PDB file of C-alpha atoms in Angstrom:
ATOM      1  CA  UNK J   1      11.398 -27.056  65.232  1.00  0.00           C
ATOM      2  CA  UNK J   2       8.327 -25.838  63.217  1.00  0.00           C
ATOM      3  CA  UNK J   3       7.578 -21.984  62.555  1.00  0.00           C
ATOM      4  CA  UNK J   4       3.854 -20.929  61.501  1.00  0.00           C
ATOM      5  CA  UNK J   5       3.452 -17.807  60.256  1.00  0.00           C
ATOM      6  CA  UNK J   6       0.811 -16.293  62.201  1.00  0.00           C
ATOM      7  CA  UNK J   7       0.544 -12.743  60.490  1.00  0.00           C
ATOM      8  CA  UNK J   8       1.209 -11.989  56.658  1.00  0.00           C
ATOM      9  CA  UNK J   9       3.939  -9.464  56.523  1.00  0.00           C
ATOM     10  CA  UNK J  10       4.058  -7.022  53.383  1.00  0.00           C
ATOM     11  CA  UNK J  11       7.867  -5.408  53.182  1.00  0.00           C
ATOM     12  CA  UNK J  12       8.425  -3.451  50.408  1.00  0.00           C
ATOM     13  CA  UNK J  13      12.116  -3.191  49.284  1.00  0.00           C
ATOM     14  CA  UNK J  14      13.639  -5.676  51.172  1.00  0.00           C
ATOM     15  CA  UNK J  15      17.443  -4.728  51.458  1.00  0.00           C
ATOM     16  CA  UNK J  16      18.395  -7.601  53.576  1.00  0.00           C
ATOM     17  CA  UNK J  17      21.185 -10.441  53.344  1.00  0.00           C
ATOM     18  CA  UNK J  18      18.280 -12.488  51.622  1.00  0.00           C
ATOM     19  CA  UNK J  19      20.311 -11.418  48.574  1.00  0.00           C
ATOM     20  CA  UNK J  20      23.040 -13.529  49.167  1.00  0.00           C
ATOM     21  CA  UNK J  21      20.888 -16.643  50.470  1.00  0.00           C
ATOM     22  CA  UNK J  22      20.443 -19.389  47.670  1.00  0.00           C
ATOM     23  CA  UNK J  23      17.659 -19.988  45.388  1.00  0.00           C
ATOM     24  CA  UNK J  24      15.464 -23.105  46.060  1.00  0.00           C
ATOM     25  CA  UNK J  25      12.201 -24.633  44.055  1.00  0.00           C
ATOM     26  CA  UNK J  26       9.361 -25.464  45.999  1.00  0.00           C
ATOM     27  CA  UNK J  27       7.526 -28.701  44.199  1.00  0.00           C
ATOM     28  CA  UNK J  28       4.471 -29.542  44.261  1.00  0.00           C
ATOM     29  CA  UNK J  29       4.254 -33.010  46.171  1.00  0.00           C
ATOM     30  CA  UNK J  30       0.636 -32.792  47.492  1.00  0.00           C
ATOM     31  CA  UNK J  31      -2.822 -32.425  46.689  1.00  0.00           C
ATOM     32  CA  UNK J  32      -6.469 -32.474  48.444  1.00  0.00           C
ATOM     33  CA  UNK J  33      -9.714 -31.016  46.588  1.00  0.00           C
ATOM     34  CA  UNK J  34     -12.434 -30.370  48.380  1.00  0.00           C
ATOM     35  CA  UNK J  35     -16.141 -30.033  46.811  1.00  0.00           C
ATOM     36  CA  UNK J  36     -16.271 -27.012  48.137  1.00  0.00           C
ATOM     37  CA  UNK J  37     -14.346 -24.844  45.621  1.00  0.00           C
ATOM     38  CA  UNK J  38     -10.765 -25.223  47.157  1.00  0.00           C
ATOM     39  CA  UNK J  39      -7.641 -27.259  47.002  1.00  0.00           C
ATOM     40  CA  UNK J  40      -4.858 -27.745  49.931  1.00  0.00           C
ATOM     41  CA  UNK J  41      -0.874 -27.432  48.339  1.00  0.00           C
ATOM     42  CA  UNK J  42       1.675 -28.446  50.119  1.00  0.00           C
ATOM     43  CA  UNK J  43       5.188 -27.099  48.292  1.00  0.00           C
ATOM     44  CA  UNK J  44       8.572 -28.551  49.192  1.00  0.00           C
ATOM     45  CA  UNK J  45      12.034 -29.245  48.737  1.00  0.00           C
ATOM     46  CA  UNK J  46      15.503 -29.621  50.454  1.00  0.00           C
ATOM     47  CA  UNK J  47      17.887 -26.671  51.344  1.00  0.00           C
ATOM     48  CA  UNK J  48      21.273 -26.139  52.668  1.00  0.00           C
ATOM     49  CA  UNK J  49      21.726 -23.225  54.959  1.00  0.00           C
ATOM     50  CA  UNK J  50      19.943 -20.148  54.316  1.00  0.00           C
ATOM     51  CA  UNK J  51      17.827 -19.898  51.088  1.00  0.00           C
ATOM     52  CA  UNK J  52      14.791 -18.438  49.514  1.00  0.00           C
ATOM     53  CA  UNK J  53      11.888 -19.301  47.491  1.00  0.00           C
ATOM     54  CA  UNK J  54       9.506 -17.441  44.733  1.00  0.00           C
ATOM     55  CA  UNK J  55       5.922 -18.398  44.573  1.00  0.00           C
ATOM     56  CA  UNK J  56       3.886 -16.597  41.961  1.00  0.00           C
ATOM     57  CA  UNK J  57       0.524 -16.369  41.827  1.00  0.00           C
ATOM     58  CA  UNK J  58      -2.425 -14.474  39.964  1.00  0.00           C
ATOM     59  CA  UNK J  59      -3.148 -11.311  41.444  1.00  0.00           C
ATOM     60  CA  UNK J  60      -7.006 -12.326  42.616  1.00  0.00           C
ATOM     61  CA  UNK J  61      -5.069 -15.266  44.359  1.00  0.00           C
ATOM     62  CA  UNK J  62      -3.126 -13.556  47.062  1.00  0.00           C
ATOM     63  CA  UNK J  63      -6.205 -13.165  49.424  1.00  0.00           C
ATOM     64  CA  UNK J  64      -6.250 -16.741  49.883  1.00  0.00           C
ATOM     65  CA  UNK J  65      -2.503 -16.892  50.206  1.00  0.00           C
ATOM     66  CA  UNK J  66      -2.468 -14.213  53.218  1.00  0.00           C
ATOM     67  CA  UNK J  67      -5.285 -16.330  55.320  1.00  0.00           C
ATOM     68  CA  UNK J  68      -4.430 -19.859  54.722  1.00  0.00           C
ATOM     69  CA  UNK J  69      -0.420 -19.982  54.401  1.00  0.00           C
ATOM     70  CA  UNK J  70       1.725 -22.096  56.257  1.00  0.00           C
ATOM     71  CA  UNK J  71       5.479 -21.909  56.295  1.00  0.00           C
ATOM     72  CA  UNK J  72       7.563 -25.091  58.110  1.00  0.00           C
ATOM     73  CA  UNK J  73      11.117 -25.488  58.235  1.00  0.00           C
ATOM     74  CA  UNK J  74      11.775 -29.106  60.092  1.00  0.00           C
ATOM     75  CA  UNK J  75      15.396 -28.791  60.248  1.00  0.00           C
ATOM     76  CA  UNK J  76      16.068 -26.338  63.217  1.00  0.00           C
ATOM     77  CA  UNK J  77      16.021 -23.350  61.011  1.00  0.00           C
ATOM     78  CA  UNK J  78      13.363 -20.406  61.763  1.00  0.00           C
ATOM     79  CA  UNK J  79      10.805 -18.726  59.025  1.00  0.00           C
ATOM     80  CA  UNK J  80      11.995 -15.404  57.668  1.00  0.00           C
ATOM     81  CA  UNK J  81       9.771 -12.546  57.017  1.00  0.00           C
ATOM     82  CA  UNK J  82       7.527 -13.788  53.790  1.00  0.00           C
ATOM     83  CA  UNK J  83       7.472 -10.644  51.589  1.00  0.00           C
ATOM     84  CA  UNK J  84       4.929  -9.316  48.473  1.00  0.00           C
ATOM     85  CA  UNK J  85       4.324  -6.627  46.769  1.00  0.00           C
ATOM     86  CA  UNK J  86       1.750  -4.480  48.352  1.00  0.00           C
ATOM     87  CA  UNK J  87      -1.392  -3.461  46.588  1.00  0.00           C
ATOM     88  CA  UNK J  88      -2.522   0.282  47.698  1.00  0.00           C
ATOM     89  CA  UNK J  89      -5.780   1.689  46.328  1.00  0.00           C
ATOM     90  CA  UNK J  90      -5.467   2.799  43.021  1.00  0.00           C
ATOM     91  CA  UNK J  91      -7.127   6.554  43.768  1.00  0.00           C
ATOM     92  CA  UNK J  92      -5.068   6.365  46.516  1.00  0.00           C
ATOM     93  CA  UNK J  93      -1.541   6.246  45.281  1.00  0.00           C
ATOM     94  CA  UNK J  94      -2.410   8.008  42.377  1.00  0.00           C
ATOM     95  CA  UNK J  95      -2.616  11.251  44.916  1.00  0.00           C
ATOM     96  CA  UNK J  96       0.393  10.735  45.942  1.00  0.00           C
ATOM     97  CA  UNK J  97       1.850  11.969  42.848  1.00  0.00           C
ATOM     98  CA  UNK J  98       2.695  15.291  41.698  1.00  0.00           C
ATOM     99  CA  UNK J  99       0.535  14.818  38.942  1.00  0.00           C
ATOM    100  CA  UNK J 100      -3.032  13.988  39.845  1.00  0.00           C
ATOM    101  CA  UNK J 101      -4.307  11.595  37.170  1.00  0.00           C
ATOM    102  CA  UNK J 102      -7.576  10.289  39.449  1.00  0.00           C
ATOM    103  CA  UNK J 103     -10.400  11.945  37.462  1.00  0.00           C
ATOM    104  CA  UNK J 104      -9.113  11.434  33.427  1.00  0.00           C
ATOM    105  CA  UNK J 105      -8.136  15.533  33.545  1.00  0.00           C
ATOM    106  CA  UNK J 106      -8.541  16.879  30.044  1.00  0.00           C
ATOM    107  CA  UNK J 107      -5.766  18.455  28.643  1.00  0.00           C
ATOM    108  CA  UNK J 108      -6.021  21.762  30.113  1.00  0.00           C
ATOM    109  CA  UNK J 109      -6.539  20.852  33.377  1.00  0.00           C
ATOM    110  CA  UNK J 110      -3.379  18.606  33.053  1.00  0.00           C
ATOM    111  CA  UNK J 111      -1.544  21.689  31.885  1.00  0.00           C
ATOM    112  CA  UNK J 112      -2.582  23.637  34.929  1.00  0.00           C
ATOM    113  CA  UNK J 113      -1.261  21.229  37.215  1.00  0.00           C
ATOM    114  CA  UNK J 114       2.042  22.037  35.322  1.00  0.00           C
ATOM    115  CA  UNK J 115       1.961  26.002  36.463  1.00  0.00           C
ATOM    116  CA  UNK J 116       5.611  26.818  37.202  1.00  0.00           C
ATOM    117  CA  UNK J 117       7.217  23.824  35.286  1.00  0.00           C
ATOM    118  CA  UNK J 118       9.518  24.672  32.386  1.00  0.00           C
ATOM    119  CA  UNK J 119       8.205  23.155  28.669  1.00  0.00           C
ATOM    120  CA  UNK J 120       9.138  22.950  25.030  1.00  0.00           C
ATOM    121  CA  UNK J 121       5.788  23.502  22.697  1.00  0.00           C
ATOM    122  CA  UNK J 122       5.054  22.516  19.335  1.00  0.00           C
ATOM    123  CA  UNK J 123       3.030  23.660  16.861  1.00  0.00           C
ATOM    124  CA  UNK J 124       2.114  26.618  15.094  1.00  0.00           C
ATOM    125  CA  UNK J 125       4.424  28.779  17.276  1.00  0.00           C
ATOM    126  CA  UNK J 126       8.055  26.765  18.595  1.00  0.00           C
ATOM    127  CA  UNK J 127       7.897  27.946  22.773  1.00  0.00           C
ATOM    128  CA  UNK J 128      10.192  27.560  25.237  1.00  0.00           C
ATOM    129  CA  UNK J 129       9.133  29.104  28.784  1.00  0.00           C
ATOM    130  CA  UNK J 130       7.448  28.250  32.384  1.00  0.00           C
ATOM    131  CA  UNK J 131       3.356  27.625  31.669  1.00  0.00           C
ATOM    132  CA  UNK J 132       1.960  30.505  33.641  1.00  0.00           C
ATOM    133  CA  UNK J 133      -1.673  29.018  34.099  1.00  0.00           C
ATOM    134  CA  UNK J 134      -4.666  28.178  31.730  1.00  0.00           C
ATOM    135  CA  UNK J 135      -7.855  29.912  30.873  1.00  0.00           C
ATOM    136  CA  UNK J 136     -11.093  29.568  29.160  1.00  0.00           C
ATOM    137  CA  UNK J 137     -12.007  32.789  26.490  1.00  0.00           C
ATOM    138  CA  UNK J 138     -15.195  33.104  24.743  1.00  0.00           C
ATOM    139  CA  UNK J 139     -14.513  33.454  20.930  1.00  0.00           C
ATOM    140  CA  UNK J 140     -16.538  34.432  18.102  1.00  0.00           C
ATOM    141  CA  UNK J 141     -16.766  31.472  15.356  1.00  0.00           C
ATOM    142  CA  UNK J 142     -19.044  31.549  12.117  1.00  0.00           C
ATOM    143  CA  UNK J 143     -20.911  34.479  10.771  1.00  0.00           C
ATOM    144  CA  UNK J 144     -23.290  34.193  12.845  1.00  0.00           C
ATOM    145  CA  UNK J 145     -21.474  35.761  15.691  1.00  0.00           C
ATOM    146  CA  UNK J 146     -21.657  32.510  17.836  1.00  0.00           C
ATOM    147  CA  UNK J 147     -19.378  31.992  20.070  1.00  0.00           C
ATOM    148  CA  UNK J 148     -17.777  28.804  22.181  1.00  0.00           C
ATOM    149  CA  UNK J 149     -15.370  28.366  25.173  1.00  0.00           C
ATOM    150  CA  UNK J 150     -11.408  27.916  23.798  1.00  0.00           C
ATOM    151  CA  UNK J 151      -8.349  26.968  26.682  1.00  0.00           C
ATOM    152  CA  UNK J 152      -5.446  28.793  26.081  1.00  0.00           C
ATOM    153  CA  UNK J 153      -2.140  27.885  27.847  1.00  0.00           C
ATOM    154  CA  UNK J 154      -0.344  31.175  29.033  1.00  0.00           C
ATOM    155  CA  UNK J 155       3.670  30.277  28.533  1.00  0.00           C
ATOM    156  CA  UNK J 156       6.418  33.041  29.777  1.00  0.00           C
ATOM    157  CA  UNK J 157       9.288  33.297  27.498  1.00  0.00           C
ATOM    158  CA  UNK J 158      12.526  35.337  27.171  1.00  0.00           C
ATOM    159  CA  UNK J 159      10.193  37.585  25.083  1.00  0.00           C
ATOM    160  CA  UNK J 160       7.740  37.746  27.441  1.00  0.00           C
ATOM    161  CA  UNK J 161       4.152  36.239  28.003  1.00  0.00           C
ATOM    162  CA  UNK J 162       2.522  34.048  25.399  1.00  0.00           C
ATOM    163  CA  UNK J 163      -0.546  32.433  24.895  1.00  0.00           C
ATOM    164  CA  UNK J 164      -1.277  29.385  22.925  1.00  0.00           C
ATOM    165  CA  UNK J 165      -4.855  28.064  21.751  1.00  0.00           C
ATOM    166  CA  UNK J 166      -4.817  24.153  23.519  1.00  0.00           C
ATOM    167  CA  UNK J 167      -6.496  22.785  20.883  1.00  0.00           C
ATOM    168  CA  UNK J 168      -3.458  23.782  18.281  1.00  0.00           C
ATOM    169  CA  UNK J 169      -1.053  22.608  20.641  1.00  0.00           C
ATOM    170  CA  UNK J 170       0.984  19.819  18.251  1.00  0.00           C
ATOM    171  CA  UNK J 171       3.161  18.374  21.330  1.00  0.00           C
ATOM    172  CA  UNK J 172       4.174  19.510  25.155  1.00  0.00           C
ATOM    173  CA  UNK J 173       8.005  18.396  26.584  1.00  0.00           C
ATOM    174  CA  UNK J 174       8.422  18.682  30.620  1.00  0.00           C
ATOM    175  CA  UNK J 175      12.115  19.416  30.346  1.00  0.00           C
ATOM    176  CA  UNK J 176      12.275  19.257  34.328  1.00  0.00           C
ATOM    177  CA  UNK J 177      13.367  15.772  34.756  1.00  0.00           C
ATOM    178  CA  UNK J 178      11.632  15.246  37.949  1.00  0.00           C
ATOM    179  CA  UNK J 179       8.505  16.084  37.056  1.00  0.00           C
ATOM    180  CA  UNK J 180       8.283  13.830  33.720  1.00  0.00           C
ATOM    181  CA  UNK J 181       9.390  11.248  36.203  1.00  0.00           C
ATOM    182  CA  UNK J 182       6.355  11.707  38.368  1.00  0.00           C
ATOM    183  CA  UNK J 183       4.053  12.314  35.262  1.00  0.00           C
ATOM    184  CA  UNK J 184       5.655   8.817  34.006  1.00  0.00           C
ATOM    185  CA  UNK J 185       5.383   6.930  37.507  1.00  0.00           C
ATOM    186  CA  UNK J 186       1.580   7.889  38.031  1.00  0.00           C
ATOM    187  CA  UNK J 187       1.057   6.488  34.131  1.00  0.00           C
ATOM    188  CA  UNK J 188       3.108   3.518  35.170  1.00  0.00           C
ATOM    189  CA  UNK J 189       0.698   2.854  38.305  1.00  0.00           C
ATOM    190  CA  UNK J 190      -2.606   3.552  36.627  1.00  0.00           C
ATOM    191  CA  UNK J 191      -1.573   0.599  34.168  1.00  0.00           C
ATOM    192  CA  UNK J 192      -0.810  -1.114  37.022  1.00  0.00           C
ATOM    193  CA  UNK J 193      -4.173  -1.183  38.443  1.00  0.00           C
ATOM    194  CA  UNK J 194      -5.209  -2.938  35.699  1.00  0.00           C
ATOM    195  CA  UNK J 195      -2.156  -5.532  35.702  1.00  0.00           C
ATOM    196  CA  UNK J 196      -3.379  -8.912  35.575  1.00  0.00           C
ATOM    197  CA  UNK J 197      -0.069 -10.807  35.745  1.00  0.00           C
ATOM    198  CA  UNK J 198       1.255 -13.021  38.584  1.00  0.00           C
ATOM    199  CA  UNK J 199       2.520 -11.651  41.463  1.00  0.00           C
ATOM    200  CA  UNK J 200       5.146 -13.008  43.539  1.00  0.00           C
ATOM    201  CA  UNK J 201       5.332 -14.337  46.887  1.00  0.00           C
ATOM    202  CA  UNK J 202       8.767 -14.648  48.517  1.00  0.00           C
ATOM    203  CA  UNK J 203       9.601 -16.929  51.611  1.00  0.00           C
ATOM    204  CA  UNK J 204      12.859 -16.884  53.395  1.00  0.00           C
ATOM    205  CA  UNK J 205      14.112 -19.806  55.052  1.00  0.00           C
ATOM    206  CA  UNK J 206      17.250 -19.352  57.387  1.00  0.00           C
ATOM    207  CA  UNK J 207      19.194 -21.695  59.326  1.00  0.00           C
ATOM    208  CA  UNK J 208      22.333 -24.051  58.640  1.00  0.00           C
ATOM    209  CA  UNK J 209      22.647 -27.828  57.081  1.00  0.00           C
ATOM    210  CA  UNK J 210      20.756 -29.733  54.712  1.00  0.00           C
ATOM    211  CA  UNK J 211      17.184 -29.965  55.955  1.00  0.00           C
ATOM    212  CA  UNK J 212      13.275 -30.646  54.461  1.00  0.00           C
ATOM    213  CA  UNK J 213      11.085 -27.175  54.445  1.00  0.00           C
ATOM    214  CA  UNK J 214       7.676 -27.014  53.076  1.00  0.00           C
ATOM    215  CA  UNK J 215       4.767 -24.583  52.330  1.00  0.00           C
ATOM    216  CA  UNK J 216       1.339 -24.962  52.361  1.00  0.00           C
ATOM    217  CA  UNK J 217      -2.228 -23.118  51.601  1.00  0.00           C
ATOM    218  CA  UNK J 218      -5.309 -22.898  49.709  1.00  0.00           C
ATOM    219  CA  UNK J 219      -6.073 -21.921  46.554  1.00  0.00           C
ATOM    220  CA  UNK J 220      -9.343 -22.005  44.852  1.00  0.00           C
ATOM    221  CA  UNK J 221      -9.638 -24.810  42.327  1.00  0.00           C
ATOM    222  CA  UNK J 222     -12.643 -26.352  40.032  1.00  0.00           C
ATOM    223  CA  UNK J 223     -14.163 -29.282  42.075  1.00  0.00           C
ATOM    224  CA  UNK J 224     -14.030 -32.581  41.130  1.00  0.00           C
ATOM    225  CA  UNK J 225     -16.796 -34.418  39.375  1.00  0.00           C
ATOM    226  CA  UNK J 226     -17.601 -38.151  39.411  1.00  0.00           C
ATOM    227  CA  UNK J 227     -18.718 -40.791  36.477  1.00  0.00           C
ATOM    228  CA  UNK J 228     -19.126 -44.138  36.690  1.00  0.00           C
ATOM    229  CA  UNK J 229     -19.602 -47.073  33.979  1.00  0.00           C
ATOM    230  CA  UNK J 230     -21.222 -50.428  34.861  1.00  0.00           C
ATOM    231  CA  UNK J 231     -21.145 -53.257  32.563  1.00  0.00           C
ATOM    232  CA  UNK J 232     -23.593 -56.357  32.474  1.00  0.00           C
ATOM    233  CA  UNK J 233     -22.747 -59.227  31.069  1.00  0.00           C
ATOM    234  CA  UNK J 234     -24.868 -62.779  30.989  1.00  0.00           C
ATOM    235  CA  UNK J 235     -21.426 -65.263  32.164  1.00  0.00           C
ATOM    236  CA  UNK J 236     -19.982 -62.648  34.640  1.00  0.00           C
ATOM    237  CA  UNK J 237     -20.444 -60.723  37.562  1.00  0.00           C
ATOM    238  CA  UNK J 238     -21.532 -56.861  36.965  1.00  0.00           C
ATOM    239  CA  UNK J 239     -18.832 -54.724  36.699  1.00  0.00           C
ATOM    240  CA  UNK J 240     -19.273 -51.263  38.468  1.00  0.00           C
ATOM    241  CA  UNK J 241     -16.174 -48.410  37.560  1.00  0.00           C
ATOM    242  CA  UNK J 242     -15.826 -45.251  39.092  1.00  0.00           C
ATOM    243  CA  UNK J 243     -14.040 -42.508  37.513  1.00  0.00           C
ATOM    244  CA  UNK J 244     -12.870 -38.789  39.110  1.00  0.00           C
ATOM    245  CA  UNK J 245     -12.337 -36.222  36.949  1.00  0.00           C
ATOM    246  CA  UNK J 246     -10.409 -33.571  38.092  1.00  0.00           C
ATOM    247  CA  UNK J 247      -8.818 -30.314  36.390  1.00  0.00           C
ATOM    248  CA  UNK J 248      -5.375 -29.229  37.113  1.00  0.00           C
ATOM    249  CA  UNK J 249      -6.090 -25.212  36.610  1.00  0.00           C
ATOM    250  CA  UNK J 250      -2.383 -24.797  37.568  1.00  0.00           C
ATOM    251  CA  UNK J 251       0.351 -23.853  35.196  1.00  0.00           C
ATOM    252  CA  UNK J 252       2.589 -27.199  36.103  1.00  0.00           C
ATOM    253  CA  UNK J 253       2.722 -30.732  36.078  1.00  0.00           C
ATOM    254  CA  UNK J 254       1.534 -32.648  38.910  1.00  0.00           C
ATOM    255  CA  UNK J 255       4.272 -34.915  38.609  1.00  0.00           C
ATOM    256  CA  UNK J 256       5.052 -37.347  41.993  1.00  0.00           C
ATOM    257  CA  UNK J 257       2.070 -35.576  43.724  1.00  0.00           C
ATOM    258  CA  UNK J 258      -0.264 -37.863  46.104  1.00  0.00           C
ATOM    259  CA  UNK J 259      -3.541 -36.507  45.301  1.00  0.00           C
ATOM    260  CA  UNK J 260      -6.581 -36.783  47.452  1.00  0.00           C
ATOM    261  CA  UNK J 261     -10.473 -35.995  46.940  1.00  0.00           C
ATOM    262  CA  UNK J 262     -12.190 -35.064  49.572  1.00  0.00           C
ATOM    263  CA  UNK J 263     -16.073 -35.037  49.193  1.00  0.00           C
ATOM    264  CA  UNK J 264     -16.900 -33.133  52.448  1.00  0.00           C
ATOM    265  CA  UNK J 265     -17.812 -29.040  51.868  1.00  0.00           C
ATOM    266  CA  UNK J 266     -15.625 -27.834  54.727  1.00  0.00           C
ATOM    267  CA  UNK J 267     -16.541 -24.025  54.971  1.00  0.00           C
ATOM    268  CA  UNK J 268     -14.857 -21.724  52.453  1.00  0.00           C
ATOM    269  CA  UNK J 269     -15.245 -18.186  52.420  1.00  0.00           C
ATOM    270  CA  UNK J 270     -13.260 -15.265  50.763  1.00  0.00           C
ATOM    271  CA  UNK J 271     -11.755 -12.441  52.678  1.00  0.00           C
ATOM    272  CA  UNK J 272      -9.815  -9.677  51.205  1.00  0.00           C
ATOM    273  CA  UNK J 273      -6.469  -9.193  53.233  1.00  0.00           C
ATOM    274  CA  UNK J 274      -4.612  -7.777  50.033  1.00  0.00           C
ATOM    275  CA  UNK J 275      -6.330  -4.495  49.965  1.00  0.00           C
ATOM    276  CA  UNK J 276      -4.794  -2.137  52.976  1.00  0.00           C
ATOM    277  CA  UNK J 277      -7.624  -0.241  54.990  1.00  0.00           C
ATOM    278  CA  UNK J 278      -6.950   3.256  55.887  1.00  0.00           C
ATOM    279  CA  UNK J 279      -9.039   4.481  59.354  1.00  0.00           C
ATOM    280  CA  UNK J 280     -10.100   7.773  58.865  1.00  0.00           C
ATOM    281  CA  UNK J 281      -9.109   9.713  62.043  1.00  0.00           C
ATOM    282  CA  UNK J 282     -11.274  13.147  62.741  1.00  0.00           C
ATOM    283  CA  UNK J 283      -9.675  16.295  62.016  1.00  0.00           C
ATOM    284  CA  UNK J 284      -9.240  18.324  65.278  1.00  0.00           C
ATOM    285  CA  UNK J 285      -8.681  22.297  64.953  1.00  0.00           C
ATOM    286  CA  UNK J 286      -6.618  24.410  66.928  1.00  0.00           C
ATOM    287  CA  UNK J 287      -8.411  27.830  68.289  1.00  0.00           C
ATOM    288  CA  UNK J 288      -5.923  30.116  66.839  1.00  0.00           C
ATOM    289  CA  UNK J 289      -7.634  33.331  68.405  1.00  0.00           C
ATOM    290  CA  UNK J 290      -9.202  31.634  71.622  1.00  0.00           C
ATOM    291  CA  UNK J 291      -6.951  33.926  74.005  1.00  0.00           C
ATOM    292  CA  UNK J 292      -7.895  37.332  72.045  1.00  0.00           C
ATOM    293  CA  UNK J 293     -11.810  36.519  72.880  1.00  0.00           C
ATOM    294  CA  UNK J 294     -13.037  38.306  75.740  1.00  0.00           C
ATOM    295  CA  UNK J 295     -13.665  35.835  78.788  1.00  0.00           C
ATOM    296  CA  UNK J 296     -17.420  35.001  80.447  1.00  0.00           C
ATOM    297  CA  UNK J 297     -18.217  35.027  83.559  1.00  0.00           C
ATOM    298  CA  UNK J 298     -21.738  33.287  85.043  1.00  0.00           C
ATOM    299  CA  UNK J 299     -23.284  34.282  88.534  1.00  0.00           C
TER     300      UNK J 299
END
């Protein structure tokens, strides 16, 4: 019995009994590269009961993954759900933070987003309070009576409300746990918007006995390039040699792979699947007063 997988499934957090399933390696056993800018894989390997497999690939990889994968199990077994991490806007799950870390905020607009959260200051003046808010004062500098916009942070202490110059501030502690951890989480995902490591791809193959399973897709890849040597000689016939080079831009061996070159340009086009779209939906208002207005009547 074959499975396809029809639909790419993202599950985050999968809790299942894929924890207890067994580990397999999907090898590489076969090749085709197109001069068109793509390569077919075809992964497999031999599993007893239930099991699992990692793939990892580059991040900028996983589009191709979600439109062209193929998942068979020719044993009787069925496909599980094929699971990877999800990739959210960056602006996006950034807001869902308590700390909003979108627009690079300035330090006194981070502390403002703080108002009510209990801190340890440094600096000229050791503080321990809630910040209160921050605000801007106009201050007289030089003796020329200029004057330029300072941020002060507004702390309440046990000995009442203090203000701080920003600028002077030597170091800030959250001391509410929960809110470092959200400060620390939204730092944690703005690096990860720039995270160019692999990202893994998890199949699940369920069933019982030994049995052959296999996965497939495509992946772009360099094209492969022709050269060919042809040698004259005055007692023989000429001698015409063909040579294909191709580049394995993989990060293994292709050891025991059959390897094919295909010089068709089947069409190849890029689609991004890895990015979720959001619909906007309009915004419809209730008419909180509509029963106080006085009615109309036409004649």
């Amino acid at each position: 019995m074959f499975r396809f997988m029809g639909v790419a499934v993202s599950v985050l957090g999968l809790t299942t009994a894929a924890g207890a399933a067994a580990t397999t390696d999907l090898k590489v056993n076969r090749v085709s590269i197109f001069s068109s800018g793509v390569a077919f894989f075809e992964r497999g390997a031999t599993v007893n009961g239930s099991a699992t497999a990692e793939l990892r690939f580059r991040a900028e990889q996983i589009n191709d993954i979600l439109k062209s994968l193929v998942v068979q199990d020719s044993g009787g077994g069925t496909i599980g759900v094929v699971s990877y991490a999800s990739k959210d806007p960056l602006e996006r799950t950034l807001k869902s933070f308590a700390v909003d870390l979108t627009e690079q905020p300035s330090l006194a607009r981070l502390l403002n987003q703080f108002r009510g959260q209990p801190v340890e200051i440094a600096g000229p003046r050791q503080l321990k309070g809630v910040i209160v808010g921050v605000e801007t004062q106009r201050i007289s500098v030089g003796e020329g009576k200029e004057t330029v916009e300072v941020a002060f942070v507004n702390v309440l202490t046990d000995a009442g409300l203090q203000q701080l110059r920003i600028d002077q501030l030597q170091g800030l502690k959250l001391t509410d746990e929960k809110m470092a951890s959200e400060l620390t989480k939204a730092l944690a995902a703005l690096a990860g918007g720039q995270d160019v490591d692999k990202k893994t791809v998890v199949l699940r193959f369920e069933g019982q006995g030994q049995r052959q399973v296999r996965a497939s897709f495509l992946l772009e890849s360099p094209i492969w390039k022709t050269s060919y040597r042809l040698v004259l000689s005055s007692d023989q016939k000429p001698f015409l040699q063909g040579w294909a080079a191709v580049e394995n831009a993989t990060e293994e061996d292709w050891k025991d792979v059959r390897l094919s070159l295909v010089s068709g340009r089947p069409i190849s086009f890029r689609m991004d699947l890895y990015t979720p779209i959001y619909v906007p939906r309009p915004q419809e208002d209730l008419e909180l007063y509509a029963s106080l207005r006085a009615p109309e009547f036409e004649g």
